[in-house]
Amino acid sequence: DCLYCDTFAMLHKQLKPKVESVMKRVLSFILLFGLALSSYAQRILNLDSCRALALSNNKELRIAQEKVNAAHYQQKAAFTNFLPKIDVTGSYMRTQKEISLLSDDQKQVIGNMGTSVGNGLQQLGQELQQVAMQHPELLPLLTPLNNVMGKIPGALNQAGQSILDAFRTDTRNLYVGAATLTQPIFMGGKIIAYNKITKYAEQLAQSQHATGMQDVILSTDQAYWQVISLVNKKKLAESFLKLVQKLDSDVSKMVAEGVATTADELSVKVKVNEAEMTLTQVEDGLSLSKMVLCQLCGIPLNTDIRLADENMENLTLPDMYTESNVSTAFANREELKSLELAEKIYRQKVNVTRAEFLPSVGLTANYLFSNPSLVNGFENKFRGMWGIGVIVKIPVFHWGEGIYKVKAAKAEANIARYQLEDVKEKVELQVTQSSYKVNEAVKKLNMAEKNMEKAEENLRYANLGFKEGVIPTSNVLEAQTAWLSAQSGKIDAQIDLKMSEIYLNKSMGT
């Protein structure tokens, strides 16, 4: 037994450092893993990171960017109208019958030409035989002639067949091809106008993309400061709940001592219930506001996020604009740029419409080939030829169609110009209103800060008077309620000033 005890003690002494080392490593790993999980589960975001996430994850901005890409390639495609175009076409056709230049009767006559002539020669031969019988001395001369006439029908039939073969077209297998070059020379200004339209369209798509970015940033800022507002409202609700709970505890003790009434205790408990309900409502609103911000940033809705400005007791407010600057808004507002580009597009559409009723001149060159070919009679070979020419189109009379279309295009251009002027007037009014709201928000914040000072002083006096027994519970509740209202008003004034500045910057296009 002692031997076992000594052995166990020795093993314990040897293994203890190793076990402790392993346990320390495991604990360190668990601690690091827990910290990583907590940091991942709770993301800390500032305003710039929220904007960046919203801009990178917004689907509408991606659509707008694709529209910019499409407009860019359309502009490149429009420029190619200045350059010559080369097209190659080819076709093959198998027909049931071939085209014949000779009728069946003509083929019969030509093919049997030797036979027809042979009948006449046969009669001539009989007559020559009669002549030879009457004049035997001519027989040596007529015998070679008779031999030659015997060969003539076959030779003529062979010649007729060769003629038939030469006239055969063999168009059952028809191959046709052409390579064509077309170069516009004058199209009435249509190509130039269309290039300008596509260039303006690309700029318009870029302007609309910039407008979408501003809208996303505005929505993100609104959601961000809404969360900040509710975070501060939550802290305020928690502080108010602690105040009324402490008052409830003090009043309960006073009731037990007989220096306060049950009515005072019940009125305080009602305030406690109201404070708890207010805190619950603020927490629910904060959860929903964080979900909205997460949705805008493109992160899961259930992500536990924290904002960098949550712990700021007093929000840092940037420099305020006190005067409107309409000229800056006119220069920076993307909506105005879009309308100006739309007006330019409609002006160029007038030129495009007018060009349809002006003379147009184009140069064309081509190379045609076919099989069977007609260049050297009908041949079953690929043969071709080139050609060059000028195409001129002059509209002469269309019952005034061009005039009506041009007037309609001008009317659309006027509509775009009137829309631009109307929006400029509204932008000027919007900038002026936003400036007034900023000034008004500054005044409200100053008033809220003064009210806050008075409410805090009033609450301090009420608490002192309550402790001394010279102020009733109802006055303390009123002071606490006034303090809560003043604190809430200060938070609202700060956020309102932030949002007023955001709206002013939006109206200025900055």
Short mmCIF file of C-alpha atoms in Angstrom, two decimals:
data_model
loop_
_atom_site.label_atom_id
_atom_site.label_comp_id
_atom_site.label_asym_id
_atom_site.label_seq_id
_atom_site.Cartn_x
_atom_site.Cartn_y
_atom_site.Cartn_z
CA ASP A 1 0.00 0.00 0.00
CA CYS A 2 2.78 2.42 0.82
CA LEU A 3 4.43 1.54 -2.49
CA TYR A 4 1.21 2.44 -4.35
CA CYS A 5 0.95 5.67 -2.41
CA ASP A 6 4.50 6.65 -3.21
CA THR A 7 4.02 5.81 -6.88
CA PHE A 8 0.80 7.84 -7.08
CA ALA A 9 2.40 10.80 -5.36
CA MET A 10 5.36 10.67 -7.74
CA LEU A 11 3.10 10.53 -10.80
CA HIS A 12 0.97 13.35 -9.45
CA LYS A 13 4.06 15.46 -8.89
CA GLN A 14 5.30 14.82 -12.43
CA LEU A 15 1.98 15.29 -14.23
CA LYS A 16 0.68 18.28 -12.29
CA PRO A 17 2.72 20.95 -14.23
CA LYS A 18 1.70 19.45 -17.56
CA VAL A 19 -1.96 19.30 -16.61
CA GLU A 20 -1.88 22.89 -15.36
CA SER A 21 -0.23 24.01 -18.62
CA VAL A 22 -2.86 22.26 -20.73
CA MET A 23 -5.67 23.74 -18.62
CA LYS A 24 -4.23 27.24 -19.02
CA ARG A 25 -4.11 26.83 -22.80
CA VAL A 26 -7.69 25.55 -22.91
CA LEU A 27 -8.90 28.44 -20.74
CA SER A 28 -7.01 30.96 -22.88
CA PHE A 29 -8.53 29.53 -26.05
CA ILE A 30 -12.04 29.61 -24.54
CA LEU A 31 -11.52 33.22 -23.42
CA LEU A 32 -10.26 34.33 -26.83
CA PHE A 33 -13.06 32.47 -28.59
CA GLY A 34 -15.63 34.10 -26.32
CA LEU A 35 -14.19 37.56 -26.96
CA ALA A 36 -14.25 36.91 -30.71
CA LEU A 37 -17.87 35.80 -30.55
CA SER A 38 -18.88 38.80 -28.47
CA SER A 39 -17.12 41.21 -30.82
CA TYR A 40 -18.72 39.55 -33.82
CA ALA A 41 -22.14 39.39 -32.21
CA GLN A 42 -22.02 43.07 -31.30
CA ARG A 43 -20.73 45.25 -34.10
CA ILE A 44 -19.71 48.83 -33.36
CA LEU A 45 -20.55 51.15 -36.25
CA ASN A 46 -20.05 54.85 -36.80
CA LEU A 47 -21.86 57.07 -39.26
CA ASP A 48 -19.25 56.68 -42.00
CA SER A 49 -19.21 52.89 -41.75
CA CYS A 50 -23.02 52.80 -41.89
CA ARG A 51 -22.96 54.94 -45.01
CA ALA A 52 -20.32 52.75 -46.62
CA LEU A 53 -22.26 49.57 -45.86
CA ALA A 54 -25.50 51.08 -47.13
CA LEU A 55 -23.88 52.26 -50.38
CA SER A 56 -22.20 48.91 -51.01
CA ASN A 57 -25.28 46.78 -50.28
CA ASN A 58 -28.09 48.84 -51.76
CA LYS A 59 -29.72 46.97 -54.67
CA GLU A 60 -31.16 50.09 -56.27
CA LEU A 61 -27.69 51.61 -56.49
CA ARG A 62 -26.43 48.46 -58.17
CA ILE A 63 -29.27 48.73 -60.68
CA ALA A 64 -28.40 52.40 -61.26
CA GLN A 65 -24.74 51.46 -61.82
CA GLU A 66 -25.74 48.87 -64.39
CA LYS A 67 -27.80 51.57 -66.12
CA VAL A 68 -24.66 53.71 -66.24
CA ASN A 69 -22.75 50.81 -67.81
CA ALA A 70 -25.53 50.23 -70.35
CA ALA A 71 -25.60 53.93 -71.29
CA HIS A 72 -21.82 53.94 -71.66
CA TYR A 73 -21.87 51.04 -74.11
CA GLN A 74 -24.79 52.57 -76.00
CA GLN A 75 -22.72 55.70 -76.46
CA LYS A 76 -19.84 53.62 -77.83
CA ALA A 77 -22.27 51.82 -80.15
CA ALA A 78 -23.62 55.16 -81.41
CA PHE A 79 -20.11 56.35 -82.31
CA THR A 80 -19.68 53.37 -84.64
CA ASN A 81 -22.30 54.92 -86.96
CA PHE A 82 -19.56 57.28 -88.20
CA LEU A 83 -17.45 54.31 -89.33
CA PRO A 84 -17.88 52.10 -92.41
CA LYS A 85 -19.69 48.83 -91.85
CA ILE A 86 -18.84 45.57 -93.58
CA ASP A 87 -21.42 42.80 -93.83
CA VAL A 88 -21.06 39.35 -95.33
CA THR A 89 -24.11 37.33 -96.34
CA GLY A 90 -24.48 33.94 -97.93
CA SER A 91 -27.27 31.55 -98.79
CA TYR A 92 -27.85 28.09 -100.22
CA MET A 93 -31.05 26.89 -101.85
CA ARG A 94 -32.06 23.46 -103.12
CA THR A 95 -34.93 23.60 -105.64
CA GLN A 96 -37.04 20.85 -107.13
CA LYS A 97 -36.55 21.93 -110.72
CA GLU A 98 -33.88 23.85 -112.52
CA ILE A 99 -34.40 26.96 -114.63
CA SER A 100 -34.48 26.15 -118.34
CA LEU A 101 -33.80 28.73 -121.05
CA LEU A 102 -35.21 26.42 -123.77
CA SER A 103 -38.62 24.86 -124.00
CA ASP A 104 -39.09 21.12 -124.37
CA ASP A 105 -40.00 21.56 -128.07
CA GLN A 106 -36.88 23.60 -128.70
CA LYS A 107 -34.78 20.98 -126.92
CA GLN A 108 -36.38 18.29 -129.12
CA VAL A 109 -35.62 20.20 -132.31
CA ILE A 110 -32.03 21.01 -131.37
CA GLY A 111 -31.29 17.56 -130.01
CA ASN A 112 -32.65 15.82 -133.15
CA MET A 113 -31.21 18.34 -135.57
CA GLY A 114 -28.99 15.71 -137.25
CA THR A 115 -31.90 13.27 -137.63
CA SER A 116 -34.01 15.93 -139.34
CA VAL A 117 -31.20 16.83 -141.68
CA GLY A 118 -30.52 13.13 -142.28
CA ASN A 119 -34.04 12.65 -143.71
CA GLY A 120 -33.36 15.36 -146.27
CA LEU A 121 -29.97 13.94 -147.09
CA GLN A 122 -31.51 10.53 -147.61
CA GLN A 123 -33.78 11.94 -150.30
CA LEU A 124 -30.80 13.76 -151.80
CA GLY A 125 -28.86 10.48 -151.84
CA GLN A 126 -31.67 8.74 -153.74
CA GLU A 127 -31.67 11.50 -156.30
CA LEU A 128 -27.88 11.27 -156.66
CA GLN A 129 -28.19 7.51 -157.25
CA GLN A 130 -30.60 8.19 -160.06
CA VAL A 131 -28.17 10.71 -161.50
CA ALA A 132 -25.33 8.15 -161.22
CA MET A 133 -27.46 5.57 -163.04
CA GLN A 134 -28.11 8.02 -165.86
CA HIS A 135 -24.53 9.25 -165.95
CA PRO A 136 -22.16 6.46 -164.88
CA GLU A 137 -19.16 8.68 -165.54
CA LEU A 138 -20.13 10.76 -162.40
CA LEU A 139 -20.12 7.73 -160.10
CA PRO A 140 -16.49 8.25 -158.88
CA LEU A 141 -17.40 11.76 -157.84
CA LEU A 142 -20.71 10.97 -156.14
CA THR A 143 -19.47 8.02 -154.05
CA PRO A 144 -17.30 10.15 -151.62
CA LEU A 145 -20.13 12.65 -151.32
CA ASN A 146 -22.53 9.91 -150.32
CA ASN A 147 -20.10 8.78 -147.58
CA VAL A 148 -19.86 12.32 -146.19
CA MET A 149 -23.65 12.75 -146.12
CA GLY A 150 -23.89 9.57 -144.07
CA LYS A 151 -21.79 11.09 -141.29
CA ILE A 152 -23.57 14.48 -141.22
CA PRO A 153 -26.68 13.41 -139.13
CA GLY A 154 -24.58 11.99 -136.30
CA ALA A 155 -22.34 15.05 -136.21
CA LEU A 156 -25.34 17.37 -136.17
CA ASN A 157 -27.02 15.38 -133.37
CA GLN A 158 -23.81 15.57 -131.35
CA ALA A 159 -23.56 19.32 -131.95
CA GLY A 160 -27.22 19.79 -130.93
CA GLN A 161 -26.63 17.85 -127.71
CA SER A 162 -23.63 20.01 -126.88
CA ILE A 163 -25.81 23.09 -127.41
CA LEU A 164 -28.42 21.66 -125.05
CA ASP A 165 -25.72 20.95 -122.45
CA ALA A 166 -24.43 24.49 -122.81
CA PHE A 167 -27.90 25.96 -122.18
CA ARG A 168 -28.50 23.83 -119.09
CA THR A 169 -28.47 26.04 -115.96
CA ASP A 170 -28.48 23.38 -113.21
CA THR A 171 -29.93 25.83 -110.69
CA ARG A 172 -31.25 23.16 -108.33
CA ASN A 173 -28.24 23.83 -106.09
CA LEU A 174 -27.88 27.60 -105.82
CA TYR A 175 -25.10 29.30 -103.83
CA VAL A 176 -25.17 33.10 -103.46
CA GLY A 177 -22.93 35.35 -101.36
CA ALA A 178 -22.09 39.02 -100.99
CA ALA A 179 -19.65 41.19 -99.04
CA THR A 180 -20.97 44.74 -98.65
CA LEU A 181 -19.29 47.91 -97.33
CA THR A 182 -21.47 50.88 -96.38
CA GLN A 183 -20.15 54.32 -95.45
CA PRO A 184 -22.57 57.12 -94.46
CA ILE A 185 -21.60 60.46 -95.96
CA PHE A 186 -24.49 62.74 -95.01
CA MET A 187 -27.51 61.62 -92.98
CA GLY A 188 -29.09 64.99 -92.31
CA GLY A 189 -27.28 65.33 -88.97
CA LYS A 190 -28.95 62.25 -87.52
CA ILE A 191 -25.72 60.47 -86.57
CA ILE A 192 -24.27 63.53 -84.83
CA ALA A 193 -27.50 64.14 -82.92
CA TYR A 194 -27.79 60.50 -81.90
CA ASN A 195 -24.21 60.54 -80.56
CA LYS A 196 -24.99 63.60 -78.48
CA ILE A 197 -28.16 61.93 -77.17
CA THR A 198 -26.25 58.84 -76.03
CA LYS A 199 -23.55 61.01 -74.42
CA TYR A 200 -26.20 62.97 -72.52
CA ALA A 201 -27.94 59.70 -71.63
CA GLU A 202 -24.74 58.38 -70.06
CA GLN A 203 -24.34 61.58 -68.06
CA LEU A 204 -28.00 61.34 -67.06
CA ALA A 205 -27.52 57.79 -65.79
CA GLN A 206 -24.51 58.93 -63.77
CA SER A 207 -26.51 61.83 -62.34
CA GLN A 208 -29.35 59.51 -61.37
CA HIS A 209 -26.85 57.17 -59.72
CA ALA A 210 -25.47 60.12 -57.72
CA THR A 211 -29.03 61.08 -56.74
CA GLY A 212 -29.62 57.53 -55.55
CA MET A 213 -26.44 57.69 -53.47
CA GLN A 214 -27.61 60.91 -51.83
CA ASP A 215 -30.99 59.35 -51.05
CA VAL A 216 -29.34 56.28 -49.51
CA ILE A 217 -27.05 58.47 -47.40
CA LEU A 218 -30.03 60.53 -46.27
CA SER A 219 -32.00 57.43 -45.27
CA THR A 220 -28.97 56.02 -43.47
CA ASP A 221 -28.37 59.27 -41.55
CA GLN A 222 -32.02 59.41 -40.56
CA ALA A 223 -31.94 55.83 -39.27
CA TYR A 224 -28.59 56.38 -37.53
CA TRP A 225 -29.68 59.46 -35.61
CA GLN A 226 -33.04 57.90 -34.86
CA VAL A 227 -31.19 55.07 -33.10
CA ILE A 228 -29.00 57.60 -31.26
CA SER A 229 -32.12 59.47 -30.17
CA LEU A 230 -33.78 56.33 -28.86
CA VAL A 231 -30.59 55.19 -27.11
CA ASN A 232 -30.52 58.47 -25.21
CA LYS A 233 -34.26 58.23 -24.60
CA LYS A 234 -33.67 54.76 -23.16
CA LYS A 235 -30.98 56.07 -20.81
CA LEU A 236 -33.32 58.87 -19.84
CA ALA A 237 -36.18 56.44 -19.21
CA GLU A 238 -33.91 54.26 -17.07
CA SER A 239 -32.79 57.30 -15.07
CA PHE A 240 -36.36 58.44 -14.58
CA LEU A 241 -37.39 54.95 -13.51
CA LYS A 242 -34.64 54.95 -10.88
CA LEU A 243 -35.82 58.35 -9.65
CA VAL A 244 -39.43 57.29 -9.19
CA GLN A 245 -38.38 53.94 -7.72
CA LYS A 246 -36.27 55.73 -5.14
CA LEU A 247 -39.16 58.07 -4.44
CA ASP A 248 -41.46 55.07 -4.14
CA SER A 249 -39.08 53.49 -1.62
CA ASP A 250 -38.89 56.72 0.40
CA VAL A 251 -42.66 57.20 0.39
CA SER A 252 -43.21 53.59 1.44
CA LYS A 253 -40.92 54.15 4.42
CA MET A 254 -42.73 57.38 5.25
CA VAL A 255 -46.09 55.60 5.08
CA ALA A 256 -44.76 52.98 7.48
CA GLU A 257 -43.68 55.75 9.81
CA GLY A 258 -47.02 57.50 9.46
CA VAL A 259 -45.73 60.74 7.92
CA ALA A 260 -47.20 60.08 4.45
CA THR A 261 -50.56 58.89 3.24
CA THR A 262 -51.51 55.85 1.22
CA ALA A 263 -52.72 58.16 -1.55
CA ASP A 264 -49.20 59.54 -1.88
CA GLU A 265 -47.83 56.01 -2.12
CA LEU A 266 -50.39 55.02 -4.78
CA SER A 267 -49.70 58.12 -6.89
CA VAL A 268 -45.97 57.33 -6.81
CA LYS A 269 -46.59 53.70 -7.79
CA VAL A 270 -48.66 54.91 -10.75
CA LYS A 271 -45.66 56.97 -11.85
CA VAL A 272 -43.45 53.90 -11.47
CA ASN A 273 -45.77 51.91 -13.70
CA GLU A 274 -45.80 54.73 -16.25
CA ALA A 275 -41.99 54.90 -16.19
CA GLU A 276 -41.74 51.14 -16.72
CA MET A 277 -44.19 51.31 -19.62
CA THR A 278 -42.26 54.21 -21.16
CA LEU A 279 -39.02 52.25 -20.88
CA THR A 280 -40.62 49.23 -22.55
CA GLN A 281 -41.91 51.37 -25.43
CA VAL A 282 -38.50 52.99 -25.90
CA GLU A 283 -36.76 49.59 -25.91
CA ASP A 284 -39.20 48.26 -28.52
CA GLY A 285 -38.74 51.36 -30.66
CA LEU A 286 -34.97 51.07 -30.33
CA SER A 287 -35.02 47.42 -31.46
CA LEU A 288 -37.11 48.29 -34.51
CA SER A 289 -34.92 51.29 -35.36
CA LYS A 290 -31.79 49.10 -35.19
CA MET A 291 -33.48 46.62 -37.52
CA VAL A 292 -34.18 49.42 -40.00
CA LEU A 293 -30.54 50.51 -39.82
CA CYS A 294 -29.35 46.92 -40.27
CA GLN A 295 -31.61 46.52 -43.30
CA LEU A 296 -30.17 49.70 -44.85
CA CYS A 297 -26.61 48.54 -44.13
CA GLY A 298 -27.26 45.09 -45.61
CA ILE A 299 -26.48 43.13 -42.44
CA PRO A 300 -28.74 40.56 -40.71
CA LEU A 301 -31.65 42.16 -38.89
CA ASN A 302 -30.93 40.31 -35.66
CA THR A 303 -27.34 41.59 -35.47
CA ASP A 304 -26.66 43.28 -32.14
CA ILE A 305 -25.11 46.57 -33.28
CA ARG A 306 -23.78 49.48 -31.28
CA LEU A 307 -23.22 52.95 -32.62
CA ALA A 308 -20.13 54.99 -31.89
CA ASP A 309 -22.16 58.02 -30.79
CA GLU A 310 -24.31 56.17 -28.27
CA ASN A 311 -22.18 57.10 -25.24
CA MET A 312 -22.05 60.82 -26.03
CA GLU A 313 -23.90 62.78 -23.38
CA ASN A 314 -24.07 65.88 -25.54
CA LEU A 315 -24.06 65.39 -29.29
CA THR A 316 -21.31 67.20 -31.13
CA LEU A 317 -23.10 69.50 -33.53
CA PRO A 318 -21.30 70.72 -36.67
CA ASP A 319 -21.24 74.27 -37.90
CA MET A 320 -24.69 75.43 -38.85
CA TYR A 321 -25.72 77.16 -42.03
CA THR A 322 -27.63 80.30 -41.27
CA GLU A 323 -28.04 81.63 -44.81
CA SER A 324 -29.33 79.92 -47.91
CA ASN A 325 -27.18 79.69 -51.00
CA VAL A 326 -29.40 79.03 -53.98
CA SER A 327 -26.59 79.28 -56.51
CA THR A 328 -24.75 76.44 -54.76
CA ALA A 329 -27.88 74.33 -54.87
CA PHE A 330 -28.33 75.05 -58.58
CA ALA A 331 -24.74 73.98 -59.21
CA ASN A 332 -24.80 70.82 -57.08
CA ARG A 333 -28.31 69.39 -57.17
CA GLU A 334 -28.26 66.19 -59.19
CA GLU A 335 -31.97 66.49 -59.92
CA LEU A 336 -31.36 69.76 -61.75
CA LYS A 337 -28.45 68.22 -63.65
CA SER A 338 -30.72 65.36 -64.69
CA LEU A 339 -33.41 67.73 -65.93
CA GLU A 340 -30.84 69.84 -67.80
CA LEU A 341 -29.54 66.71 -69.51
CA ALA A 342 -33.09 65.62 -70.30
CA GLU A 343 -33.73 69.01 -71.91
CA LYS A 344 -30.59 68.61 -74.05
CA ILE A 345 -31.70 65.13 -75.07
CA TYR A 346 -35.09 66.41 -76.22
CA ARG A 347 -33.40 69.18 -78.20
CA GLN A 348 -31.30 66.60 -80.03
CA LYS A 349 -34.43 64.52 -80.65
CA VAL A 350 -35.75 67.48 -82.64
CA ASN A 351 -32.65 67.24 -84.84
CA VAL A 352 -33.09 63.48 -85.23
CA THR A 353 -36.71 63.94 -86.27
CA ARG A 354 -35.79 66.68 -88.74
CA ALA A 355 -33.00 64.54 -90.22
CA GLU A 356 -35.51 61.87 -91.26
CA PHE A 357 -36.91 64.32 -93.84
CA LEU A 358 -33.60 65.67 -95.16
CA PRO A 359 -31.53 64.23 -98.04
CA SER A 360 -29.17 61.43 -97.14
CA VAL A 361 -26.08 60.27 -99.03
CA GLY A 362 -24.18 57.04 -98.56
CA LEU A 363 -21.34 55.20 -100.25
CA THR A 364 -21.66 51.48 -100.90
CA ALA A 365 -19.23 48.89 -102.26
CA ASN A 366 -19.79 45.18 -102.57
CA TYR A 367 -18.51 41.96 -104.00
CA LEU A 368 -21.09 39.46 -105.29
CA PHE A 369 -20.46 35.79 -106.08
CA SER A 370 -22.69 32.89 -106.98
CA ASN A 371 -22.72 29.30 -108.11
CA PRO A 372 -23.97 28.73 -110.87
CA SER A 373 -22.42 31.92 -112.17
CA LEU A 374 -23.51 34.09 -115.08
CA VAL A 375 -20.22 35.88 -115.72
CA ASN A 376 -19.08 33.44 -118.40
CA GLY A 377 -22.34 31.84 -119.35
CA PHE A 378 -23.95 29.37 -116.99
CA GLU A 379 -21.15 27.64 -115.10
CA ASN A 380 -21.21 25.50 -111.99
CA LYS A 381 -18.35 27.50 -110.51
CA PHE A 382 -17.96 30.24 -107.94
CA ARG A 383 -17.45 33.45 -109.82
CA GLY A 384 -18.03 37.01 -108.71
CA MET A 385 -17.60 40.68 -109.40
CA TRP A 386 -17.25 43.88 -107.37
CA GLY A 387 -19.30 47.01 -107.58
CA ILE A 388 -19.25 50.53 -106.08
CA GLY A 389 -21.90 53.17 -105.99
CA VAL A 390 -23.57 56.08 -104.22
CA ILE A 391 -27.02 55.96 -102.65
CA VAL A 392 -28.99 59.20 -102.44
CA LYS A 393 -32.39 59.48 -100.79
CA ILE A 394 -34.36 62.72 -101.11
CA PRO A 395 -37.80 62.92 -99.44
CA VAL A 396 -40.06 64.80 -101.80
CA PHE A 397 -43.65 64.78 -100.58
CA HIS A 398 -45.08 63.23 -97.41
CA TRP A 399 -48.18 65.34 -96.80
CA GLY A 400 -46.46 67.48 -94.17
CA GLU A 401 -45.50 64.52 -91.96
CA GLY A 402 -42.03 65.92 -91.28
CA ILE A 403 -43.35 69.31 -90.20
CA TYR A 404 -45.81 67.74 -87.77
CA LYS A 405 -43.21 65.42 -86.24
CA VAL A 406 -40.70 68.24 -85.79
CA LYS A 407 -43.34 70.39 -84.08
CA ALA A 408 -44.23 67.49 -81.76
CA ALA A 409 -40.54 67.04 -80.87
CA LYS A 410 -40.22 70.77 -80.17
CA ALA A 411 -43.27 70.60 -77.88
CA GLU A 412 -41.61 67.78 -75.88
CA ALA A 413 -38.43 69.87 -75.63
CA ASN A 414 -40.48 72.79 -74.31
CA ILE A 415 -42.07 70.49 -71.70
CA ALA A 416 -38.62 69.48 -70.47
CA ARG A 417 -37.57 73.14 -70.29
CA TYR A 418 -40.69 74.11 -68.30
CA GLN A 419 -40.11 71.19 -65.91
CA LEU A 420 -36.55 72.40 -65.32
CA GLU A 421 -37.71 75.93 -64.55
CA ASP A 422 -40.41 74.62 -62.19
CA VAL A 423 -37.95 72.44 -60.28
CA LYS A 424 -35.50 75.34 -59.99
CA GLU A 425 -38.19 77.41 -58.29
CA LYS A 426 -38.99 74.54 -55.93
CA VAL A 427 -35.31 74.01 -55.13
CA GLU A 428 -34.94 77.68 -54.26
CA LEU A 429 -37.93 77.44 -51.94
CA GLN A 430 -36.65 74.21 -50.42
CA VAL A 431 -33.22 75.69 -49.66
CA THR A 432 -34.80 78.73 -48.04
CA GLN A 433 -37.14 76.59 -45.92
CA SER A 434 -34.30 74.30 -44.85
CA SER A 435 -32.24 77.30 -43.77
CA TYR A 436 -35.15 78.62 -41.70
CA LYS A 437 -35.60 75.20 -40.10
CA VAL A 438 -31.92 75.09 -39.13
CA ASN A 439 -32.16 78.50 -37.49
CA GLU A 440 -35.37 77.45 -35.79
CA ALA A 441 -33.74 74.22 -34.56
CA VAL A 442 -30.82 76.22 -33.11
CA LYS A 443 -33.25 78.40 -31.18
CA LYS A 444 -35.17 75.34 -29.95
CA LEU A 445 -31.96 73.73 -28.74
CA ASN A 446 -30.98 76.87 -26.82
CA MET A 447 -34.42 76.99 -25.23
CA ALA A 448 -34.28 73.28 -24.41
CA GLU A 449 -30.90 73.69 -22.70
CA LYS A 450 -32.27 76.56 -20.61
CA ASN A 451 -35.34 74.54 -19.72
CA MET A 452 -33.06 71.66 -18.77
CA GLU A 453 -31.11 73.84 -16.38
CA LYS A 454 -34.31 75.11 -14.78
CA ALA A 455 -35.77 71.60 -14.54
CA GLU A 456 -32.64 70.25 -12.88
CA GLU A 457 -32.64 73.14 -10.40
CA ASN A 458 -36.34 72.63 -9.74
CA LEU A 459 -35.82 68.90 -9.16
CA ARG A 460 -32.93 69.59 -6.80
CA TYR A 461 -35.05 71.98 -4.71
CA ALA A 462 -37.97 69.53 -4.74
CA ASN A 463 -35.79 66.68 -3.48
CA LEU A 464 -34.34 68.86 -0.73
CA GLY A 465 -37.78 70.11 0.29
CA PHE A 466 -39.13 66.55 0.27
CA LYS A 467 -36.31 65.38 2.54
CA GLU A 468 -37.02 68.28 4.90
CA GLY A 469 -40.73 67.51 4.78
CA VAL A 470 -41.81 70.91 3.49
CA ILE A 471 -42.75 69.79 -0.04
CA PRO A 472 -45.43 67.18 -0.68
CA THR A 473 -44.99 64.12 -2.87
CA SER A 474 -47.09 65.57 -5.66
CA ASN A 475 -44.66 68.46 -6.10
CA VAL A 476 -41.74 66.03 -6.31
CA LEU A 477 -43.59 64.03 -8.96
CA GLU A 478 -44.27 67.21 -10.91
CA ALA A 479 -40.60 68.19 -10.70
CA GLN A 480 -39.50 64.76 -11.87
CA THR A 481 -42.00 64.86 -14.74
CA ALA A 482 -40.79 68.33 -15.72
CA TRP A 483 -37.18 67.08 -15.59
CA LEU A 484 -38.10 64.13 -17.82
CA SER A 485 -39.86 66.42 -20.28
CA ALA A 486 -36.92 68.84 -20.35
CA GLN A 487 -34.40 66.04 -20.88
CA SER A 488 -36.53 64.52 -23.64
CA GLY A 489 -36.97 67.96 -25.22
CA LYS A 490 -33.22 68.49 -25.21
CA ILE A 491 -32.61 65.15 -26.94
CA ASP A 492 -35.32 65.92 -29.51
CA ALA A 493 -33.84 69.38 -30.11
CA GLN A 494 -30.36 67.94 -30.65
CA ILE A 495 -31.59 65.31 -33.07
CA ASP A 496 -33.85 67.85 -34.78
CA LEU A 497 -30.86 70.12 -35.32
CA LYS A 498 -28.88 67.21 -36.74
CA MET A 499 -31.68 66.29 -39.12
CA SER A 500 -32.26 69.92 -40.11
CA GLU A 501 -28.63 70.18 -41.09
CA ILE A 502 -28.87 66.91 -43.03
CA TYR A 503 -31.93 68.20 -44.91
CA LEU A 504 -30.21 71.50 -45.63
CA ASN A 505 -27.15 69.72 -47.00
CA LYS A 506 -29.45 67.55 -49.11
CA SER A 507 -31.24 70.61 -50.48
CA MET A 508 -27.88 72.23 -51.23
CA GLY A 509 -26.64 69.11 -52.99
CA THR A 510 -23.60 68.81 -50.71
#
